[in-house]
Short mmCIF file of C-alpha atoms and ligand atoms in Angstrom, two decimals:
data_model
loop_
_atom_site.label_atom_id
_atom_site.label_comp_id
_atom_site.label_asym_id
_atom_site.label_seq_id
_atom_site.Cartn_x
_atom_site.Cartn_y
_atom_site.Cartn_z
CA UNK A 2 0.00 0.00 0.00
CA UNK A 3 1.53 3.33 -1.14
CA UNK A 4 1.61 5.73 1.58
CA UNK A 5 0.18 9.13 -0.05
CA UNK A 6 0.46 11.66 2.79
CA UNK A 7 3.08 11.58 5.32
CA UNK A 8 5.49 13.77 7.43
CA UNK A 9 9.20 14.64 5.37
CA UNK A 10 11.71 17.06 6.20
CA UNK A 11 13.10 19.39 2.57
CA UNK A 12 16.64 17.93 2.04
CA UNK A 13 17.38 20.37 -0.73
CA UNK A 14 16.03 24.02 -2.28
CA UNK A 15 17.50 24.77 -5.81
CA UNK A 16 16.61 27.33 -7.90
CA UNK A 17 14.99 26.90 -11.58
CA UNK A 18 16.77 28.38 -14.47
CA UNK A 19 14.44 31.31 -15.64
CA UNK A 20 11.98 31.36 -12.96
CA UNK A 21 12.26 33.91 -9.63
CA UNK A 22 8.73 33.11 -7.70
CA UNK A 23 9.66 29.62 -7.99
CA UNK A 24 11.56 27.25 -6.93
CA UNK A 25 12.47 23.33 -6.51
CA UNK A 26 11.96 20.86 -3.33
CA UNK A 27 13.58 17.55 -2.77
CA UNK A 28 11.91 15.07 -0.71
CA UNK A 29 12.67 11.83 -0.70
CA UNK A 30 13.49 11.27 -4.32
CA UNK A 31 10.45 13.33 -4.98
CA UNK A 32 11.27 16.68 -6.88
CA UNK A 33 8.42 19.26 -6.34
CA UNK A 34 8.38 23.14 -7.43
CA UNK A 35 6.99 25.25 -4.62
CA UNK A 36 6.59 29.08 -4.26
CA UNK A 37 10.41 30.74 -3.27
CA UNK A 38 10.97 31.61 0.02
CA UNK A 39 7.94 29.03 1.43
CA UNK A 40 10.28 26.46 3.15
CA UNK A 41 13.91 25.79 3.81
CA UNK A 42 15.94 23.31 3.74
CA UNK A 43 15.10 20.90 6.69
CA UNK A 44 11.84 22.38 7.51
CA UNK A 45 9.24 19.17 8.61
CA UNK A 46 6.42 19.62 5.89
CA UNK A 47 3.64 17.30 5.09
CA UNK A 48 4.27 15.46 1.48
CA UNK A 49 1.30 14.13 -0.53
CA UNK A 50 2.55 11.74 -3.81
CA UNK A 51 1.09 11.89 -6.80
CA UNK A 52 -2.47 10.18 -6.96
CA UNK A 53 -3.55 11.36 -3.68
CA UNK A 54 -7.19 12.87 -3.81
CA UNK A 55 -7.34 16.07 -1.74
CA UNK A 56 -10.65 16.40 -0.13
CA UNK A 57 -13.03 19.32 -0.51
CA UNK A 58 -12.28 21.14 2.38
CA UNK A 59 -11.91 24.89 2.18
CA UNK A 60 -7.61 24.40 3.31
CA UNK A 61 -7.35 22.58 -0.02
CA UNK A 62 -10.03 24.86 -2.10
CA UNK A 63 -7.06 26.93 -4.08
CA UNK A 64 -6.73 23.90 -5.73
CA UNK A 65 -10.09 23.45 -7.53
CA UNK A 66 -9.72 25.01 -10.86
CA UNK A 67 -6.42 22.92 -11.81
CA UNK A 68 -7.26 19.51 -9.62
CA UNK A 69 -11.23 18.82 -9.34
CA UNK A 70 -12.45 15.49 -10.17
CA UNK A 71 -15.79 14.67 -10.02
CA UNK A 72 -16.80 11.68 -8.29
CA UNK A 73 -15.69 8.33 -9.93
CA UNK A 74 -19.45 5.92 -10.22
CA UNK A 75 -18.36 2.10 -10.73
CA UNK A 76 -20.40 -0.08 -12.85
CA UNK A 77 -22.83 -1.20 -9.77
CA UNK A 78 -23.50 2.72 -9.38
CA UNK A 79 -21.27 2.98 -6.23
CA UNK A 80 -18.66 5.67 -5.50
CA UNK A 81 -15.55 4.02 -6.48
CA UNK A 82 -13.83 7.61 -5.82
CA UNK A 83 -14.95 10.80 -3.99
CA UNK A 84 -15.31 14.05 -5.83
CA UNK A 85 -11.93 16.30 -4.74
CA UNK A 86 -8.61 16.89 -5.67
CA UNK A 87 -6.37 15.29 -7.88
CA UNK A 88 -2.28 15.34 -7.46
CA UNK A 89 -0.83 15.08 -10.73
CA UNK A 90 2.53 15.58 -12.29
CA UNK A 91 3.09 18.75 -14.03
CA UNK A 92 5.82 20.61 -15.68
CA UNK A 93 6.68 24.28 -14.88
CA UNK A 94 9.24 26.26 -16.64
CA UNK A 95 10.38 23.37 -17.59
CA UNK A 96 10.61 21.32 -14.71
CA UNK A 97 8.92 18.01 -13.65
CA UNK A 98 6.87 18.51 -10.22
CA UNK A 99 5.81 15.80 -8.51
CA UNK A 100 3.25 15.58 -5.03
CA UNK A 101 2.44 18.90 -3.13
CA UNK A 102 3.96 20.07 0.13
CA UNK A 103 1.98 21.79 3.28
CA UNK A 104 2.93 23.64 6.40
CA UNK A 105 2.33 20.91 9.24
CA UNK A 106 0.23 23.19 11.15
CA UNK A 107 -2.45 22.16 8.82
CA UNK A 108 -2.67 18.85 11.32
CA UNK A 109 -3.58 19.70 15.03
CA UNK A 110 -0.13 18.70 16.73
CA UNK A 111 1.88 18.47 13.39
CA UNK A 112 4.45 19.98 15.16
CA UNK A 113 4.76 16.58 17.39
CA UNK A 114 4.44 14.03 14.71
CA UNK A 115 7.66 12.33 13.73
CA UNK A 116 8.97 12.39 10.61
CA UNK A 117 7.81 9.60 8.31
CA UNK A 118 4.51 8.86 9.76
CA UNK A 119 1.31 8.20 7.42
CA UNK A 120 -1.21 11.10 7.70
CA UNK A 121 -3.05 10.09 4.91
CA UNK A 122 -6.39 9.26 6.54
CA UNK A 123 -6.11 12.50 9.12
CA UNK A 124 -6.29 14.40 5.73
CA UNK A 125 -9.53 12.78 4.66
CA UNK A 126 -6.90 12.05 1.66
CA UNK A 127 -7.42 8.59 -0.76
CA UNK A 128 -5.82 7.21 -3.73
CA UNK A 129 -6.85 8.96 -7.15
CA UNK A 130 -7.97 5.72 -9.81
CA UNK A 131 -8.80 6.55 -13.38
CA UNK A 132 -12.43 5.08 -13.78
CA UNK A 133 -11.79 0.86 -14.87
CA UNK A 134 -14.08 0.25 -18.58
CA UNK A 135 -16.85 -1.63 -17.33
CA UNK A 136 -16.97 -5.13 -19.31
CA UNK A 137 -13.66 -6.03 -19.57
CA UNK A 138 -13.04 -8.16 -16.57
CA UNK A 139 -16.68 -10.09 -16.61
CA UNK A 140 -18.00 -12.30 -13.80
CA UNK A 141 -15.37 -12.15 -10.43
CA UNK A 142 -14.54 -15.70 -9.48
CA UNK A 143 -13.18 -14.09 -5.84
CA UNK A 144 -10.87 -12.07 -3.74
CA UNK A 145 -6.83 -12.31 -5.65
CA UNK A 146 -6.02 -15.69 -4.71
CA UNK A 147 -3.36 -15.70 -1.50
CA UNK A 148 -1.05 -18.04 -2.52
CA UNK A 149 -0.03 -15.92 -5.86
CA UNK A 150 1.90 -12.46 -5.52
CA UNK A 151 0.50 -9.84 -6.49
CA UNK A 152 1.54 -7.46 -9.23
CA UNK A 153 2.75 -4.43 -7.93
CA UNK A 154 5.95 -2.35 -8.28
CA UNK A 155 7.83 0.24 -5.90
CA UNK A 156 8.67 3.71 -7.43
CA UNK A 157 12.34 4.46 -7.50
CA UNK A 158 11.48 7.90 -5.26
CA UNK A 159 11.07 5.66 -2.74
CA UNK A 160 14.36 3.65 -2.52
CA UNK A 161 17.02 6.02 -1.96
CA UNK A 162 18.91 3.29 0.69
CA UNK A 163 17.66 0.30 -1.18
CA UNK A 164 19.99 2.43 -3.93
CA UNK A 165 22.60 2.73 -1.99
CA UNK A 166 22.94 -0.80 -0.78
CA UNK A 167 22.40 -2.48 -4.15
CA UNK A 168 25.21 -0.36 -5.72
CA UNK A 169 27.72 -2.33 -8.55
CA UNK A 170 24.38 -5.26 -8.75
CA UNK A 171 23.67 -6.04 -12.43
CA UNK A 172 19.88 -5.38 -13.08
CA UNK A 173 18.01 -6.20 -16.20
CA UNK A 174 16.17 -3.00 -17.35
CA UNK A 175 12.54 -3.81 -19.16
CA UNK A 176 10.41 -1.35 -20.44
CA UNK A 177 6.85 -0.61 -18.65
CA UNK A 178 3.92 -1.36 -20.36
CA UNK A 179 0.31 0.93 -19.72
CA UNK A 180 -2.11 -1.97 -19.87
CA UNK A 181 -4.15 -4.41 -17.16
CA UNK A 182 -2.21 -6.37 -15.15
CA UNK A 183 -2.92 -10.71 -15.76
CA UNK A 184 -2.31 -13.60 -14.12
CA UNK A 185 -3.02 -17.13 -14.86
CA UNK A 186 -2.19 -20.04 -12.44
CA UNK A 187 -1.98 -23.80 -12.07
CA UNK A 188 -1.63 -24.90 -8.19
CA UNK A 189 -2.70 -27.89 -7.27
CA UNK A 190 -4.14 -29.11 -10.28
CA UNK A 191 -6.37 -26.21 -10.18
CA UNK A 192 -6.22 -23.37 -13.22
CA UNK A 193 -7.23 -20.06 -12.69
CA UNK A 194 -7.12 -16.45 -13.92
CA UNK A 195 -6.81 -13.39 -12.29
CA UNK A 196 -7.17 -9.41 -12.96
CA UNK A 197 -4.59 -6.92 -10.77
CA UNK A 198 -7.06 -7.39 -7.74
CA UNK A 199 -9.44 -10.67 -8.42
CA UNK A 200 -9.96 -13.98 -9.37
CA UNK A 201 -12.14 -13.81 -12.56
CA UNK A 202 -14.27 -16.95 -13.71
CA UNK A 203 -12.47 -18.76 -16.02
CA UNK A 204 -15.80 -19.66 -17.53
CA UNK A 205 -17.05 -16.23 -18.82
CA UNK A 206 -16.75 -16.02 -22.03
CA UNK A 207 -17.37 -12.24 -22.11
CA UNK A 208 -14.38 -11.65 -20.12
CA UNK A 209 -11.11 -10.22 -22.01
CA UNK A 210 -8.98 -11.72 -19.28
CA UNK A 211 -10.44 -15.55 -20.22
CA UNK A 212 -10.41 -14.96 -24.38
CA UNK A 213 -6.73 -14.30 -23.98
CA UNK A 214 -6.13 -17.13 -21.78
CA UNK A 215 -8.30 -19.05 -24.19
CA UNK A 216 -5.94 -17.85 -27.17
CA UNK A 217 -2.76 -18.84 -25.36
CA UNK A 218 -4.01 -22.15 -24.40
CA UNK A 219 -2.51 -21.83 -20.84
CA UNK A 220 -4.97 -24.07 -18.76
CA UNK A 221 -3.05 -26.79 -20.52
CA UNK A 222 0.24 -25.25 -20.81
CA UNK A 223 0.65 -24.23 -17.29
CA UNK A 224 -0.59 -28.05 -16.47
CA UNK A 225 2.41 -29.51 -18.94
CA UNK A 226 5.03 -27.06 -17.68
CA UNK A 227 4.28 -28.04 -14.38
CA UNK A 228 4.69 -31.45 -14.76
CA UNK A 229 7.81 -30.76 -16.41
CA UNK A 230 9.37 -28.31 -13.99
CA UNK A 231 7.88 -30.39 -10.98
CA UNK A 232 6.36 -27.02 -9.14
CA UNK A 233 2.85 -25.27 -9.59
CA UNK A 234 3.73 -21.86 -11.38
CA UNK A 235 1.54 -18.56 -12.30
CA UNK A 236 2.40 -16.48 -15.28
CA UNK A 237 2.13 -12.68 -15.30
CA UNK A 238 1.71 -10.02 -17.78
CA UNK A 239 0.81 -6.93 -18.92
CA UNK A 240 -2.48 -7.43 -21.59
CA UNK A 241 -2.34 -4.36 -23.67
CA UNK A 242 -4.27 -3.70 -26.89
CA UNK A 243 -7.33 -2.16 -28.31
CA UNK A 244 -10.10 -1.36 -25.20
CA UNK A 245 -7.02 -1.22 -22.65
CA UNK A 246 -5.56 2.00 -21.38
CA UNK A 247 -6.65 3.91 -24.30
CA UNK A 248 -4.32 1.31 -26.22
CA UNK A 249 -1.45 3.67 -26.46
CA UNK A 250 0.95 1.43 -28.72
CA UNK A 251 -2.16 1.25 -31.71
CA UNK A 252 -2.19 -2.54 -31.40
CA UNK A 253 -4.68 -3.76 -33.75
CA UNK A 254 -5.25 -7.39 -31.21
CA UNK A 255 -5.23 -7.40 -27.50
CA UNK A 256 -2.24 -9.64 -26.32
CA UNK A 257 -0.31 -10.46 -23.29
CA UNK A 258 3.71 -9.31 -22.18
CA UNK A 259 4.77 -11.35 -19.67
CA UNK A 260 7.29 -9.82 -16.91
CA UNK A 261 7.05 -12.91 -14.16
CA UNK A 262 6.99 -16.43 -13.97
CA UNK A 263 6.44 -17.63 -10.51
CA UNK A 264 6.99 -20.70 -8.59
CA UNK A 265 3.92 -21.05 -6.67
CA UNK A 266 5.68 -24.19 -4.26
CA UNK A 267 8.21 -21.63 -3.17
CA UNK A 268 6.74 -18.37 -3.53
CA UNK A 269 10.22 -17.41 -6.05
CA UNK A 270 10.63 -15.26 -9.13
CA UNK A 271 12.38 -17.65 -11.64
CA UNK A 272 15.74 -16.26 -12.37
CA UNK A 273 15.85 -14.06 -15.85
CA UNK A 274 17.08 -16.66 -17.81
CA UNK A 275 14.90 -19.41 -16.92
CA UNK A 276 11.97 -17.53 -17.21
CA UNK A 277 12.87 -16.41 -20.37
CA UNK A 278 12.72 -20.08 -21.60
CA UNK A 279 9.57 -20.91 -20.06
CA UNK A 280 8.37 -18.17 -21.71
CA UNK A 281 9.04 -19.24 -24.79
CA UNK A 282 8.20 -22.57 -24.39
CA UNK A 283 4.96 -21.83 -23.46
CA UNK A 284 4.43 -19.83 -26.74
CA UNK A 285 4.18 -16.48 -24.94
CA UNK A 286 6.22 -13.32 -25.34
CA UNK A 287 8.09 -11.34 -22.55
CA UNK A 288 8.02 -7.59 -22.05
CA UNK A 289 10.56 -5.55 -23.80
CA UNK A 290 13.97 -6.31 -22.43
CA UNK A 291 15.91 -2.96 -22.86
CA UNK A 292 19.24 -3.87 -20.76
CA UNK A 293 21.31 -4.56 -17.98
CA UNK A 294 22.90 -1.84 -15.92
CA UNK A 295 25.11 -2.11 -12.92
CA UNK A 296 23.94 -0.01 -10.37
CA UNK A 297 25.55 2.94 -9.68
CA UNK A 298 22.76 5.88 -10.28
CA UNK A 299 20.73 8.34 -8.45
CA UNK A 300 17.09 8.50 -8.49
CA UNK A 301 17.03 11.24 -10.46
CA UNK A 302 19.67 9.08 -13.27
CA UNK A 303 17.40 6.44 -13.11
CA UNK A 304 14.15 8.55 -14.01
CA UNK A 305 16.39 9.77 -16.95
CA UNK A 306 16.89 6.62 -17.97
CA UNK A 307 13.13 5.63 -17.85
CA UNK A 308 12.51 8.39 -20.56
CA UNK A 309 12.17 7.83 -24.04
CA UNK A 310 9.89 5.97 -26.75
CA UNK A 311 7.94 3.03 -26.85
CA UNK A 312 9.67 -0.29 -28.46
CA UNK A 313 6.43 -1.14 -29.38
CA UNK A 314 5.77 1.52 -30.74
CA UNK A 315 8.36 5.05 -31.45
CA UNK A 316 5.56 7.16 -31.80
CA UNK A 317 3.90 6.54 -27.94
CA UNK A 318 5.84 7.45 -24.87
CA UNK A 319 7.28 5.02 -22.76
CA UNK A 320 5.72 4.85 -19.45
CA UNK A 321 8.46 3.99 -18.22
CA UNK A 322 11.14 1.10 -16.89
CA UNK A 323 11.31 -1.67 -14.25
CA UNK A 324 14.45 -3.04 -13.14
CA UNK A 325 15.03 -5.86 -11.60
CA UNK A 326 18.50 -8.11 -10.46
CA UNK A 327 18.58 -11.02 -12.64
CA UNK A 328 17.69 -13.78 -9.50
CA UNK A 329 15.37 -12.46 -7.05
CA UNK A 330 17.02 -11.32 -3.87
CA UNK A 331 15.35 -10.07 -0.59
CA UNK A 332 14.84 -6.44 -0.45
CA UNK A 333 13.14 -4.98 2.72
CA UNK A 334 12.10 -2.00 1.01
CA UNK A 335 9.92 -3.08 -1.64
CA UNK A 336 8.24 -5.18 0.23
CA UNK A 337 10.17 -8.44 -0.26
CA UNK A 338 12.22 -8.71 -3.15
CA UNK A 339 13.99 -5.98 -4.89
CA UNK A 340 11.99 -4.94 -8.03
CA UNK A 341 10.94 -1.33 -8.98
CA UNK A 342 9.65 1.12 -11.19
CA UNK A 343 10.52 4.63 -12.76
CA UNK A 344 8.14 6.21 -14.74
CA UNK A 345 8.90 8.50 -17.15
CA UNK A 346 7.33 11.76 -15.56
CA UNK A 347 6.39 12.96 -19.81
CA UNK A 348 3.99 10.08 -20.18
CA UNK A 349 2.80 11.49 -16.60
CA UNK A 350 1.82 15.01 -17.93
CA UNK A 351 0.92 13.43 -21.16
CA UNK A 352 -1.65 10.38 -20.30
CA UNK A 353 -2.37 10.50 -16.72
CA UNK A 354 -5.64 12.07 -16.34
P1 ATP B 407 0.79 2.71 -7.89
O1 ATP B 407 0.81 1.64 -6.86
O2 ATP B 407 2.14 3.30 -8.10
O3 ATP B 407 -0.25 3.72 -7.61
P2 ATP B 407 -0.12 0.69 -9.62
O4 ATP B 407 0.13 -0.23 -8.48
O5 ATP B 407 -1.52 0.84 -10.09
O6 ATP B 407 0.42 2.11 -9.30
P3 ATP B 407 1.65 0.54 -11.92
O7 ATP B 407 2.18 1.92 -11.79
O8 ATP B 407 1.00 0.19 -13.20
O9 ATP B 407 0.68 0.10 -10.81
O10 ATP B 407 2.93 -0.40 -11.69
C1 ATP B 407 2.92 -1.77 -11.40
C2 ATP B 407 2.38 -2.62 -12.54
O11 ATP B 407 3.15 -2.48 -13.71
C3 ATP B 407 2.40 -4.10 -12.31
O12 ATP B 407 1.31 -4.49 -11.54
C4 ATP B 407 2.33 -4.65 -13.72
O13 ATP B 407 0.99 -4.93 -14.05
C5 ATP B 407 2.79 -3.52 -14.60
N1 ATP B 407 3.92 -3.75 -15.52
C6 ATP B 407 3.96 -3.30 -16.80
N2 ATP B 407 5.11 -3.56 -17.38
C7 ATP B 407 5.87 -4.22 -16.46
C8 ATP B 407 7.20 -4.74 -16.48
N3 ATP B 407 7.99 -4.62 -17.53
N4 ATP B 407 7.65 -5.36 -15.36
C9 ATP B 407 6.87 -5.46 -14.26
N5 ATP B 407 5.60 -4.96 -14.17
C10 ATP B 407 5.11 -4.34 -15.26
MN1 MN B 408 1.21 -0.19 -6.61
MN1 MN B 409 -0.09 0.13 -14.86
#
């Protein structure tokens, strides 16, 4: 769970070329602009990441004619999001700015909170999601199944010691794909499918999720590799195509990228390599492998490096890269096992709505 609002001390104030009632923040490996003079360096300042839905409350009102979002209805009619608002990445003079800052005084007792604590609820703030096309999942089987991971990946603004400690480890560099997250499984003897957050019915034929599976023949494939590699496994991709995230690569078929091939006895990534093979051998295609860097960058290096066009296709903006050492290794801060994400803030501005 991302932590959207929390308590952060300014490590750095630097000016921006051509600007003089502006100027840049660093927190964390966040970079946000804010107006000059408002805080120094160290000051204790309340942080809210990008995606955090401010709401309506007259403190956060100055905000309206840039950030309001209507409420977000589901498909049953529900409020899926609140109406307030929306924390976006923008570009100013030139420069990328990411979250907002505010004086803690706007909590009763700021003052006493320690650095690094969640205010996110105290704020009345929640997550900003982008309203999901209704149709495309189909019937829900279930809650995400416990014994498969889910899909999920830490930003790099996150992970300045994880950084630090990994420095001189080879990682393999793929690029991010803007599509629906997919998982298919076989554990004990049992074949399922699931979206990002559920377990969809492998029997609804309406369901995007279960014609792809259905294309890709993986009830039986998973079954045969199993056998073969003597441990229940779950593939996951991105799906990407027409209907999916606006289809930003102008695919004329939805199909599936996949980025991990799990051993469901032990819980394990398989190592780069292997998965690679079982990949293939299933008759599926991994996301785009860009390279392999050794460690050595900043956060700010690394969100260069996540810039830059589409493989699939040069026209579209890459959303960005995930990088990842080549056998999984334990990583405390990302949850488990050191895997993250840098998103090229230009897609940001561009797509994220
Ligand atoms: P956040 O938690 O940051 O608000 P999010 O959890 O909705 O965002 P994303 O920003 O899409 O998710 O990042 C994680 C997702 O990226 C994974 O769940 C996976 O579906 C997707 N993904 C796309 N391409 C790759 C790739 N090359 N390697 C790993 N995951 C990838
Ligand atoms: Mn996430
Ligand atoms: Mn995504």
């Amino acid at each position: 769970m991302r932590k959207l609002a929390t308590l952060q001390t300014i490590s750095a104030i630097e000016p921006i070329t051509n600007a003089d009632s502006i100027e840049l923040a660093r927190i964390l490996g966040w970079a946000v602009v804010v107006k000059r003079g408002e805080y120094r360096v160290g000051d204790k300042i309340i942080y809210c990441e990008i995606d955090s839905l401010l709401p309506e409350r007259p403190e956060f009102e100055f905000l309206r004619s840039n950030c309001f979002k209507p409420a977000q209805i589901d498909a049953t009619g529900r409020i899926a999001v609140p109406a307030g608002f929306r924390i976006r990445t923008i570009k100013l003079r030139g420069q990328y700015s990411q979250g907002i800052c505010f004086p803690v005084s706007l909590l009763p007792n700021g003052d006493h909170i320690p650095i690094g604590t969640e205010v996110t609820a105290e704020l009345g703030i929640v997550k900003w999601e982008p309203p999901i096309p209704a149709g495309m999942v189909g019937k829900i089987k279930g809650p995400f199944p416990s014994f498969v991971p889910k899909t999920d990946e830490t930003r790099v603004q996150l992970l300045a010691n994880a950084l630090e400690r990994h420095k001189g480890k080879e990682l393999i560099v793929t690029e991010k794909l803007d599509g629906s997250s997919f998982t298919a499984f076989h554990y004990q003897s049992q074949f399922g499918i699931c979206s990002r957050n559920q377990w969809i019915d492998e029997m609804d034929g309406t369901s995007k999720y279960v014609a792809i599976a259905e294309s890709f023949h993986l009830k039986e494939k998973l079954a045969e590799m199993s056998k073969q590699l003597g441990f229940d496994l779950a593939v996951q991709g991105e799906m990407i195509g027409p209907g999916i995230q606006g289809n930003k690569y102008r695919l004329e078929f939805v199909t599936l990228r996949i980025f991990n091939v799990v051993n469901l006895t032990t819980g394990m990534l398989l190592d780069f390599d292997q998965m690679q093979e079982v990949i293939k051998s299933l008759g599926l295609v991994a996301v785009p492998f860009l390279e392999k860097v050794t460690l050595n960058h900043s956060i700010d290096e690394l969100i260069k490096l996540a810039e830059g066009k589409s493989v699939l296709n040069s026209s579209t903006l890459r959303e960005g890269i995930v990088l990842r050492p080549i056998s999984q290794t334990f990583e405390p801060d990302t949850g488990g096992r050191l895997s993250f994400k840098a998103i090229n803030p230009a897609f940001l501005v561009k797509y994220d709505e």
